[in-house]
Coordinates of C-alpha atoms and ligand atoms in Angstrom, one line a residue:
M1 CA -0.2 0.3 0.3
K2 CA 2.7 2.2 1.1
G3 CA 5.1 1.6 -1.9
K4 CA 2.2 2.4 -4.4
S5 CA 0.9 5.5 -3.4
G6 CA 4.6 6.7 -2.4
P7 CA 6.1 8.0 -5.9
S8 CA 2.9 9.7 -6.7
N9 CA 3.2 11.6 -3.4
N10 CA 6.6 12.0 -3.9
A11 CA 6.3 13.7 -7.2
S12 CA 3.2 16.2 -6.1
R13 CA 5.4 17.0 -2.9
S14 CA 8.6 18.1 -5.0
L15 CA 6.1 20.0 -7.4
Y16 CA 4.9 22.1 -4.6
K17 CA 8.5 22.3 -2.7
D18 CA 9.7 24.0 -5.8
K19 CA 6.9 26.8 -5.7
E20 CA 7.8 27.1 -1.7
K21 CA 11.3 27.2 -1.6
P22 CA 12.2 30.1 -3.6
T23 CA 9.4 32.1 -1.3
Q24 CA 11.0 30.6 1.9
I25 CA 14.5 31.8 0.7
R26 CA 13.0 35.3 0.3
Y27 CA 11.4 35.3 3.9
S28 CA 14.9 34.3 5.6
N29 CA 16.5 36.8 3.6
I30 CA 14.3 39.4 4.8
T31 CA 14.2 38.2 8.1
A32 CA 18.1 38.2 8.3
A33 CA 18.7 41.4 7.0
K34 CA 15.8 43.1 9.1
A35 CA 17.7 42.1 11.9
V36 CA 20.5 43.6 11.3
A37 CA 18.4 47.1 10.6
D38 CA 16.5 46.5 14.0
A39 CA 20.1 46.1 15.6
I40 CA 21.2 49.6 14.8
R41 CA 17.6 51.1 14.5
T42 CA 18.1 52.6 18.0
S43 CA 21.1 54.6 17.1
L44 CA 18.9 56.8 15.1
G45 CA 19.0 60.8 15.6
P46 CA 20.2 62.7 18.6
R47 CA 18.7 60.9 21.1
G48 CA 20.3 57.8 19.9
M49 CA 22.0 54.9 21.7
D50 CA 25.7 54.8 21.2
K51 CA 26.8 50.5 20.6
M52 CA 29.9 49.5 22.5
I53 CA 31.5 46.8 20.0
Q54 CA 34.1 44.5 21.1
S55 CA 36.4 42.8 19.1
S56 CA 37.9 39.2 19.4
N57 CA 41.2 40.6 20.7
G58 CA 39.7 42.9 23.4
D59 CA 39.5 46.2 21.6
V60 CA 36.9 48.1 22.1
T61 CA 34.7 50.6 20.3
I62 CA 31.9 53.0 21.4
T63 CA 30.4 54.5 18.5
N64 CA 26.7 56.1 17.3
D65 CA 28.0 55.8 13.5
G66 CA 26.0 53.0 11.6
A67 CA 28.7 52.3 9.3
T68 CA 31.3 51.8 11.8
I69 CA 29.0 49.4 14.0
L70 CA 27.9 47.2 10.9
K71 CA 31.5 47.3 9.7
Q72 CA 32.8 45.7 13.1
M73 CA 29.7 43.5 13.4
Q74 CA 30.0 39.8 12.7
V75 CA 27.6 39.0 9.8
L76 CA 26.9 35.6 8.9
H77 CA 23.7 35.5 6.8
P78 CA 24.6 36.2 3.2
A79 CA 21.6 38.6 3.1
A80 CA 22.3 40.4 6.3
K81 CA 25.9 41.3 4.9
M82 CA 24.0 43.1 1.8
L83 CA 23.3 45.6 4.4
V84 CA 26.8 46.1 5.9
E85 CA 27.7 46.8 1.8
L86 CA 24.6 48.9 2.1
S87 CA 26.0 51.1 4.9
K88 CA 29.2 50.9 3.4
A89 CA 28.2 52.5 -0.2
Q90 CA 26.4 55.5 2.0
D91 CA 29.6 56.1 3.4
V92 CA 31.6 56.3 0.6
E93 CA 28.6 58.5 -1.3
A94 CA 27.4 60.9 1.3
G95 CA 29.3 59.7 4.2
D96 CA 26.4 60.6 6.6
G97 CA 23.1 59.1 7.1
T98 CA 24.7 55.7 7.3
T99 CA 22.1 54.7 9.7
S100 CA 19.6 56.2 7.9
V101 CA 19.8 54.3 5.4
C102 CA 19.7 50.9 6.9
V103 CA 16.8 51.9 8.7
I104 CA 15.2 53.0 5.5
A105 CA 16.0 49.2 4.1
G106 CA 14.9 47.4 6.6
S107 CA 11.5 49.2 6.4
L108 CA 11.0 48.6 2.8
L109 CA 11.8 45.0 3.5
D110 CA 8.8 44.9 6.3
A111 CA 6.9 46.6 3.5
C112 CA 8.0 44.0 0.7
H113 CA 7.2 41.1 3.4
N114 CA 3.4 42.2 3.7
L115 CA 3.4 42.6 -0.6
L116 CA 4.8 39.4 -0.9
A117 CA 1.8 37.6 1.5
K118 CA -0.4 39.3 -0.3
G119 CA 0.6 37.5 -3.5
I120 CA 1.9 40.1 -5.7
H121 CA 4.9 39.4 -7.7
P122 CA 8.6 40.1 -6.3
T123 CA 9.6 41.2 -10.0
S124 CA 6.2 43.6 -10.0
I125 CA 7.8 44.9 -6.5
S126 CA 10.9 45.5 -7.7
E127 CA 9.6 47.2 -10.5
A128 CA 7.4 49.5 -8.4
F129 CA 9.9 50.1 -5.7
Q130 CA 12.2 51.8 -9.0
K131 CA 9.7 54.4 -9.7
A132 CA 8.7 54.8 -6.3
S133 CA 12.3 55.9 -5.7
D134 CA 12.8 57.9 -8.6
K135 CA 9.6 59.6 -7.7
A136 CA 10.9 60.4 -4.2
I137 CA 14.1 61.9 -5.5
K138 CA 12.4 64.3 -7.8
I139 CA 10.1 64.9 -4.6
L140 CA 13.0 65.8 -2.5
Q141 CA 14.5 67.9 -5.2
G142 CA 11.6 69.5 -5.4
I143 CA 11.3 70.7 -1.9
A144 CA 15.1 71.5 -1.1
T145 CA 16.8 75.0 -1.3
P146 CA 19.7 76.1 -2.9
V147 CA 22.4 77.0 -1.0
K148 CA 25.7 79.1 -1.6
L149 CA 28.9 77.9 -0.4
S150 CA 29.6 81.8 1.0
D151 CA 26.5 81.0 3.1
R152 CA 28.7 79.9 6.1
E153 CA 25.5 80.2 8.4
S154 CA 24.0 77.2 6.6
L155 CA 27.1 75.3 6.2
L156 CA 27.7 75.6 10.0
K157 CA 24.1 74.2 10.6
S158 CA 24.4 71.2 8.7
A159 CA 27.5 70.3 10.3
S160 CA 26.3 70.9 13.7
T161 CA 23.1 68.4 13.0
S162 CA 25.3 65.8 11.5
L163 CA 27.7 66.1 15.1
N164 CA 24.8 66.7 17.4
S165 CA 23.5 62.8 16.9
K166 CA 27.0 61.8 17.9
V167 CA 28.7 60.7 20.8
V168 CA 30.8 63.7 21.5
S169 CA 27.8 65.9 20.5
Q170 CA 28.4 68.3 23.2
Y171 CA 31.1 69.7 21.5
S172 CA 29.6 70.4 18.3
S173 CA 29.9 74.1 18.5
L174 CA 33.7 73.8 18.3
L175 CA 34.1 70.9 15.6
S176 CA 31.4 72.1 13.4
P177 CA 33.6 75.4 12.3
I178 CA 36.7 73.5 12.1
A179 CA 34.7 71.0 9.8
V180 CA 33.9 73.8 7.4
D181 CA 36.8 76.1 7.6
A182 CA 39.1 72.7 7.0
V183 CA 36.8 72.0 3.5
M184 CA 36.6 75.7 2.7
K185 CA 40.6 76.1 2.9
V186 CA 41.1 73.0 0.7
I187 CA 39.0 73.9 -2.0
D188 CA 38.6 77.3 -4.7
P189 CA 34.8 77.6 -3.7
A190 CA 34.1 79.1 -7.0
T191 CA 35.1 76.2 -8.9
A192 CA 35.2 73.1 -6.4
S193 CA 32.8 70.4 -7.6
N194 CA 34.3 67.8 -4.7
V195 CA 36.8 68.2 -2.4
D196 CA 39.2 65.4 -1.8
L197 CA 39.1 64.7 2.0
R198 CA 43.0 63.3 1.8
D199 CA 43.9 67.0 2.0
I200 CA 42.3 67.0 5.1
K201 CA 45.0 65.2 7.4
M202 CA 43.7 63.8 11.0
M203 CA 46.3 63.5 13.5
K204 CA 45.1 62.3 16.5
K205 CA 46.9 62.8 19.7
L206 CA 45.9 61.5 23.0
G207 CA 45.8 63.9 26.2
G208 CA 43.9 67.1 26.8
T209 CA 40.3 67.3 25.9
V210 CA 38.4 67.2 22.7
D211 CA 38.0 70.9 23.4
D212 CA 42.0 71.6 22.8
T213 CA 41.2 70.1 19.2
E214 CA 42.6 72.6 16.3
L215 CA 42.6 73.2 12.9
I216 CA 46.1 74.2 11.7
D217 CA 46.7 75.9 8.1
G218 CA 49.8 73.9 7.7
L219 CA 51.4 70.5 8.3
V220 CA 52.2 68.9 11.9
F221 CA 54.3 66.3 12.6
S222 CA 53.1 63.9 15.8
Q223 CA 56.9 63.7 16.7
K224 CA 59.3 65.9 18.3
T225 CA 62.7 67.6 16.5
T226 CA 65.5 65.0 17.0
G227 CA 67.3 67.5 19.3
A228 CA 71.0 67.0 19.8
G229 CA 71.4 70.3 20.6
G230 CA 69.7 71.6 16.8
P231 CA 67.5 74.4 16.4
N232 CA 63.6 74.0 17.5
R233 CA 62.6 76.8 15.6
V234 CA 63.7 78.3 12.0
E235 CA 62.1 81.1 10.1
K236 CA 62.1 81.3 6.3
A237 CA 62.5 77.3 6.2
K238 CA 64.0 75.7 3.3
I239 CA 62.9 72.0 3.4
G240 CA 64.1 68.8 1.9
L241 CA 62.4 65.3 2.4
I242 CA 65.2 62.6 2.0
Q243 CA 64.2 58.8 1.3
F244 CA 67.7 58.1 1.8
C245 CA 70.0 57.2 5.0
I246 CA 72.3 59.6 6.7
S247 CA 74.3 56.5 8.6
P248 CA 77.1 53.9 8.0
P249 CA 76.1 51.8 5.0
K250 CA 75.7 48.1 5.8
T251 CA 76.7 45.3 3.7
D252 CA 74.2 43.2 1.7
M253 CA 74.8 40.6 3.4
D254 CA 74.9 39.6 7.2
N255 CA 78.6 39.6 7.5
S256 CA 80.8 41.3 10.1
V257 CA 84.5 42.8 9.9
I258 CA 87.1 42.0 12.0
V259 CA 89.3 44.7 13.3
S260 CA 92.5 43.7 14.9
D261 CA 94.3 46.6 15.6
Y262 CA 93.8 50.0 16.5
T263 CA 95.2 51.9 13.5
Q264 CA 92.6 49.9 11.5
M265 CA 89.7 51.0 14.1
D266 CA 90.8 54.3 13.9
R267 CA 90.2 54.5 9.8
V268 CA 86.9 53.0 9.9
L269 CA 85.7 55.6 11.9
R270 CA 87.4 58.4 10.1
E271 CA 85.8 56.9 6.8
E272 CA 82.4 56.8 8.6
R273 CA 83.0 60.1 10.0
Q274 CA 84.1 61.6 6.3
Y275 CA 81.1 60.2 5.0
I276 CA 78.7 61.1 6.9
L277 CA 80.4 64.5 7.2
D278 CA 80.2 64.8 3.2
I279 CA 76.4 63.9 3.1
V280 CA 75.7 66.7 5.8
K281 CA 77.6 69.4 3.7
K282 CA 76.2 68.5 0.6
V283 CA 72.4 69.3 2.3
K284 CA 73.7 72.4 3.5
K285 CA 75.3 73.4 0.7
A286 CA 72.0 73.1 -1.1
G287 CA 70.6 75.9 1.2
C288 CA 68.3 73.3 3.4
N289 CA 67.6 74.3 7.3
V290 CA 65.0 71.8 7.9
L291 CA 65.5 68.2 6.7
L292 CA 62.8 65.7 6.9
I293 CA 63.5 62.0 6.8
Q294 CA 61.4 59.0 6.1
K295 CA 61.2 56.2 8.2
S296 CA 63.8 53.7 7.4
I297 CA 63.0 49.6 7.6
L298 CA 66.6 48.4 6.9
R299 CA 68.8 50.6 9.2
D300 CA 68.6 53.6 11.8
A301 CA 68.2 56.2 8.9
V302 CA 70.3 59.0 10.5
S303 CA 72.7 58.1 13.1
D304 CA 73.5 60.0 16.4
L305 CA 76.9 61.1 14.5
A306 CA 74.8 62.7 11.9
L307 CA 72.3 64.3 13.9
H308 CA 75.6 65.9 15.9
F309 CA 76.7 67.2 12.3
L310 CA 72.8 68.7 11.2
A311 CA 72.8 70.4 14.8
K312 CA 75.7 72.1 14.3
M313 CA 74.8 73.3 10.9
K314 CA 71.5 74.6 12.5
I315 CA 69.7 72.3 10.5
L316 CA 65.7 71.1 12.6
V317 CA 65.3 67.6 11.9
V318 CA 62.3 65.4 12.2
K319 CA 63.1 61.8 11.4
D320 CA 60.4 58.8 11.2
I321 CA 58.5 60.2 8.7
E322 CA 55.8 57.4 7.9
R323 CA 55.5 56.0 4.2
E324 CA 52.5 56.9 3.8
D325 CA 52.4 60.3 5.0
I326 CA 55.3 61.4 2.1
E327 CA 52.7 62.0 -0.8
F328 CA 50.7 64.8 1.6
V329 CA 53.8 66.3 2.9
C330 CA 55.1 66.9 -0.7
K331 CA 52.0 68.2 -1.7
S332 CA 51.8 70.8 1.2
V333 CA 55.3 72.0 1.5
G334 CA 55.8 71.9 -2.3
C335 CA 58.8 69.8 -2.6
K336 CA 59.9 66.5 -4.0
P337 CA 60.7 63.3 -2.2
I338 CA 65.0 63.2 -2.6
A339 CA 66.1 59.7 -2.9
S340 CA 69.9 60.2 -3.2
I341 CA 72.4 62.7 -1.6
D342 CA 73.1 63.4 -5.7
H343 CA 69.7 64.8 -6.3
F344 CA 69.8 66.8 -3.1
L345 CA 69.4 70.2 -5.2
P346 CA 67.3 73.5 -3.8
E347 CA 64.5 72.7 -6.8
N348 CA 63.7 69.8 -4.9
M349 CA 63.0 71.7 -2.0
G350 CA 59.9 73.3 -0.3
S351 CA 59.2 76.3 1.7
A352 CA 57.5 77.6 4.6
E353 CA 57.8 80.6 6.8
L354 CA 57.9 79.1 10.0
V355 CA 58.9 75.6 11.5
E356 CA 58.4 75.4 15.2
E357 CA 58.7 72.6 17.9
V358 CA 55.5 73.6 20.3
Q359 CA 54.2 72.0 23.1
T360 CA 50.7 70.6 23.5
G361 CA 49.5 69.1 26.6
T362 CA 52.3 66.8 27.5
S363 CA 53.9 66.0 24.3
K364 CA 55.8 68.1 21.9
I365 CA 54.9 68.5 17.8
V366 CA 56.3 70.2 15.2
K367 CA 54.4 72.7 13.1
I368 CA 55.1 74.1 9.7
T369 CA 53.1 77.0 8.7
G370 CA 53.2 79.6 6.2
M371 CA 53.3 77.4 2.9
A372 CA 54.7 79.1 -0.5
I373 CA 51.3 77.8 -1.8
P374 CA 48.8 78.0 1.1
G375 CA 45.5 76.1 1.7
K376 CA 46.4 73.0 -0.1
C377 CA 46.4 71.0 2.7
V378 CA 45.2 71.4 6.2
T379 CA 45.8 69.3 9.5
V380 CA 43.1 68.6 12.1
L381 CA 44.8 68.3 15.6
M382 CA 42.1 66.2 17.5
R383 CA 42.9 66.2 20.8
G384 CA 41.0 63.7 23.3
S385 CA 41.4 62.8 26.8
N386 CA 41.1 59.1 26.0
K387 CA 40.9 56.4 23.0
L388 CA 37.6 55.7 22.7
V389 CA 36.6 59.2 22.8
L390 CA 39.8 60.2 20.6
E391 CA 38.4 57.9 18.0
E392 CA 34.8 58.5 18.3
A393 CA 35.5 62.4 17.8
D394 CA 37.8 61.5 14.7
R395 CA 35.2 59.7 13.0
S396 CA 32.4 62.0 14.1
L397 CA 34.1 64.9 12.4
H398 CA 35.0 62.9 9.3
D399 CA 31.2 62.6 9.5
A400 CA 30.9 66.7 9.5
L401 CA 33.3 66.8 6.8
C402 CA 31.3 64.7 4.6
V403 CA 28.4 66.7 4.9
I404 CA 30.4 69.9 3.9
R405 CA 31.7 67.5 0.8
C406 CA 28.0 66.7 0.2
L407 CA 27.1 70.2 -0.2
V408 CA 30.1 71.4 -2.3
K409 CA 29.0 68.1 -4.8
E410 CA 25.3 69.3 -4.8
R411 CA 24.5 72.7 -3.4
F412 CA 21.2 71.7 -1.8
I413 CA 19.9 71.6 1.5
I414 CA 16.7 70.1 3.2
A415 CA 15.0 70.2 6.9
G416 CA 16.0 67.3 9.1
G417 CA 14.1 65.9 12.0
G418 CA 11.9 63.4 9.8
A419 CA 10.1 66.3 7.8
P420 CA 11.8 65.3 4.5
E421 CA 10.3 61.8 4.9
V422 CA 7.2 62.7 6.4
E423 CA 6.7 65.2 3.0
L424 CA 7.8 62.0 0.8
S425 CA 5.8 59.9 2.1
L426 CA 2.6 62.1 2.2
Q427 CA 3.5 63.4 -1.5
L428 CA 4.0 59.9 -2.6
M429 CA 0.7 58.1 -1.4
E430 CA -1.4 61.2 -3.2
Y431 CA 0.8 60.5 -6.5
A432 CA -0.3 56.7 -6.2
N433 CA -3.7 57.5 -6.4
T434 CA -3.3 58.3 -9.8
L435 CA -1.9 54.9 -10.5
T436 CA -4.1 51.5 -10.9
G437 CA -3.2 47.9 -9.6
T438 CA -0.3 46.0 -7.8
E439 CA 1.7 49.3 -8.6
Q440 CA -0.6 51.6 -6.4
Y441 CA -0.1 49.0 -3.5
C442 CA 3.7 48.8 -4.0
F443 CA 3.8 52.5 -3.8
R444 CA 1.4 53.0 -1.0
A445 CA 3.6 50.3 0.6
F446 CA 7.1 52.3 0.1
A447 CA 5.6 55.8 1.1
E448 CA 4.0 54.5 4.2
A449 CA 8.0 52.3 4.8
L450 CA 9.7 55.8 4.4
E451 CA 7.9 57.2 8.0
I452 CA 10.3 54.5 9.7
I453 CA 12.6 57.5 10.1
P454 CA 10.3 60.1 11.6
F455 CA 8.6 57.0 13.8
T456 CA 12.0 55.8 15.1
L457 CA 13.7 59.4 15.7
A458 CA 10.3 59.7 18.0
E459 CA 11.2 56.4 19.7
N460 CA 14.3 57.3 20.6
A461 CA 13.8 60.7 21.5
G462 CA 11.0 58.8 24.4
L463 CA 8.0 60.8 22.7
N464 CA 4.9 58.5 21.7
P465 CA 5.8 57.7 18.2
I466 CA 2.6 56.8 16.8
A467 CA 1.0 60.2 18.5
T468 CA 4.0 61.9 16.9
V469 CA 3.7 60.7 13.6
T470 CA 0.4 61.0 12.9
E471 CA 0.8 64.8 14.1
L472 CA 3.5 65.1 11.6
R473 CA 1.3 63.6 9.0
N474 CA -1.3 66.4 9.6
R475 CA 1.0 69.3 9.8
H476 CA 2.5 68.5 6.6
A477 CA -1.2 68.0 5.0
E478 CA -1.7 71.1 6.4
G479 CA 1.1 72.4 4.2
E480 CA 4.3 73.0 6.6
I481 CA 6.7 71.1 5.1
T482 CA 9.4 72.2 7.6
A483 CA 7.6 70.4 10.8
G484 CA 10.2 67.9 12.3
I485 CA 10.1 66.4 15.5
N486 CA 12.0 68.9 17.9
V487 CA 13.6 66.5 20.1
R488 CA 14.6 68.9 22.7
K489 CA 11.2 70.3 23.4
G490 CA 9.7 67.0 22.7
A491 CA 6.7 68.5 20.2
I492 CA 6.4 69.2 16.2
T493 CA 7.9 72.0 15.6
N494 CA 9.2 74.2 12.3
I495 CA 12.4 72.3 12.4
L496 CA 14.4 74.7 10.3
E497 CA 14.1 77.0 13.4
E498 CA 15.8 74.3 15.6
N499 CA 18.8 75.0 12.7
V500 CA 18.4 71.4 11.9
L501 CA 19.4 71.2 8.2
Q502 CA 21.1 68.7 6.6
P503 CA 22.5 68.0 2.8
L504 CA 19.8 66.9 0.1
L505 CA 23.0 64.4 -1.1
V506 CA 22.9 62.6 2.0
S507 CA 18.9 62.1 1.6
T508 CA 18.9 61.4 -1.8
S509 CA 21.5 58.8 -1.8
A510 CA 20.0 56.9 1.1
I511 CA 16.8 56.3 -0.4
H512 CA 18.3 55.7 -3.7
L513 CA 20.9 53.0 -2.3
A514 CA 18.5 51.4 0.2
S515 CA 15.8 50.6 -2.8
E516 CA 18.4 49.4 -4.7
T517 CA 19.7 46.8 -1.8
V518 CA 16.0 46.0 -1.0
R519 CA 15.1 45.4 -5.3
S520 CA 18.0 42.7 -5.3
I521 CA 17.2 41.3 -1.9
M522 CA 13.8 40.6 -3.9
K523 CA 15.2 39.3 -6.8
I524 CA 17.1 36.4 -5.1
D525 CA 15.1 33.2 -5.1
D526 CA 17.5 30.6 -4.4
I527 CA 20.9 30.6 -2.0
V528 CA 23.6 28.4 -3.6
M529 CA 26.4 27.2 -1.9
C530 CA 29.7 26.6 -3.4
I531 CA 32.2 23.9 -2.7
R532 CA 35.2 25.9 -2.3
Ligands
LIG1 P1 22.8 58.9 10.4 O1 24.2 57.8 10.5 O2 21.8 58.3 9.6 O3 23.5 59.8 10.0 P2 22.0 59.9 12.9 O4 22.1 59.1 14.1 O5 22.8 61.1 12.5 O6 22.1 58.9 11.9 O7 20.8 60.6 12.8 C1 20.3 61.2 11.6 C2 18.9 61.9 11.7 O8 18.4 62.2 13.0 C3 18.4 62.5 10.5 O9 17.3 62.1 10.0 C4 18.4 63.7 11.2 O10 17.4 64.8 10.3 C5 18.1 64.0 12.8 N1 18.3 64.9 13.3 C6 19.5 64.8 13.6 N2 19.9 66.4 14.6 C7 18.3 66.2 14.7 C8 17.5 67.3 15.8 N3 18.6 68.1 16.5 N4 16.2 67.2 15.9 C9 15.8 66.3 15.4 N5 16.2 65.5 14.3 C10 17.3 65.4 14.4
LIG2 MG1 24.6 61.4 11.0

C-alpha cells in the first residue's frame, strides 16, 4: 500500500516544494537583513543610543555611526551582509546617513514581506519600488533649497546637525566651524565640484580634551625634533624631504668585519665620519635648514653622529616620517622626495615661513606653517582624554567633513528631523492615487515605509511614536513642509528654527541605495552553496 502511493506523492510534493522554496528563501533573507537593521535602529538621531563593540582581541569601540557599527559586527547571513555593504556604500557616497539608510532598507523589506504575503510577484514589487524611489528623489529635489558655499551659517548648521547625533555632541559648536573651515581652505569655492578629503589630515593625539582640538593651516608632525642641540624653531625654512639614510652603509649580507689593530679601527671611524660629513655638507650647501627624514626599515635612517653634525649646522631635523605621509607632506610643502644625495638640489626643496616645535599638553609636536602655496592641505589636530573618545571624535568629525563635501557636490539643503520623510510619504501617497493595480499597492507600501525615520526618531527620543507621526502627517497635510520632530522640546515644531539642516545628497542617496538593495534582495530566489 505504502509503496504504491509513494512515488506519486513524492512527485506532487516536489512540485509543491519548488514553488515554496524561493518564497522561503526570500522570507529568510528578509528576516536576516531586517535583524541587522533593527540592531542599529536604536542609534538613529540625536537621542539615539551608542553601541559598545568588543572585538575578539579585546579592543573596545564606542560609536553611534551606523557604518562603523556594521563594519565591526560579525554578520554571517549573506543577505544581512548586503545591509553591511549598503551602509558602506552610503559612507562612500555621502559619508553621513549611514544609520538612516539601513533603517529605511529594513522598513522597505518589511513592506516587501507584506506585499509578498498578499501574493504580489517580487518582480512587480521590484519594478514599482524602482519607480517609487525615482519619484521620491524628484520630490526631495523639489522641496530642497539651494545653498551657496559663501553662506557660512547654513554650512555650520548642517555640520552641527550631523555632529549633534554623535557621542561627542557637546563639542559640536567647536567641531563644526573646524569642519567648515577645513573644507573651505582646501577648495576653491568658485570652481570646486568635489573635495578630496585626503587633503585634510586628521592627527589624533592623546591628552587634553576634545575642546583643545584645533585646525592648523599647515602641516603637523606628531614627533618632536631630534634635538641633539639643534634648532627647534626655524624661520624662512627651506625644507628637504629625504628617503635615503644618513648613517654608515651596511653590507648586503649579514657578515662582520674584524678589526684587529688600533690604526685600522681609527681608519674605519674616520671613514665613517667623512662619509656622513660629506652628506651633511651637501645638504647644507643646497640651502636646506629643515630636514625631514623618511622612516627606514633597513637601518637607522640617521645616526647619532649625523644628528650631531646636522645640529651643528643649524638644521632642524624631523625623522621617522611614515611612508604613507610622504605624498601629503610633499603636496603641502611643495617639495619632492629626494631619493639620493646627488639629487639634493634647491629645486627639489619646499619652503615655509615657520617651522617650530611646540608643546601641546604633555607632548611636543612640530608645526610647519606659512607655506608658499597656502591652502593646499590643512591638518586637524584632534585631542581627547582617552582613546575611545578620541577615535569617536575623529569619526564624527569625518562625518561632518563629509556633510560639507556633500554640499560642495550638490549645493542643496533640506530640513531634518523627519520632515523630509513625512513630506515624501505624503506626496507619494497622493501620487499613488493616480496609479492602478499592484503598482498602487507597492507605491503606498513604499510611502508608508519611509515613515520609519520619524517613527524611530520619536521612539528614541522617548516620545509616543504613533502620536508623533500622526501629528506630523497632519501638519504636513496642512502645508507645513518643514514641520519636524523637535527632540529638545519633545514636540513638533518648524525644524528650521531649530537649525536642523542636512544636505540633499545624504537623503537622496539614502533612498536610492536602500531601495536598490531591497530590490536586489527581492530578486534572489535561491542561495547556492559553493564547494570551495
Ligand atoms: P545617520 O548615521 O543616519 O546620520 P544619525 O544618528 O546622525 O544617523 O541621525 C540622523 C537623523 O537624525 C536624521 O534624520 C536627522 O534629520 C535627525 N536629526 C539630527 N539632529 C536632529 C535634531 N536636533 N532634531 C531632530 N532630528 C535630528
Ligand atoms: Mg549623522
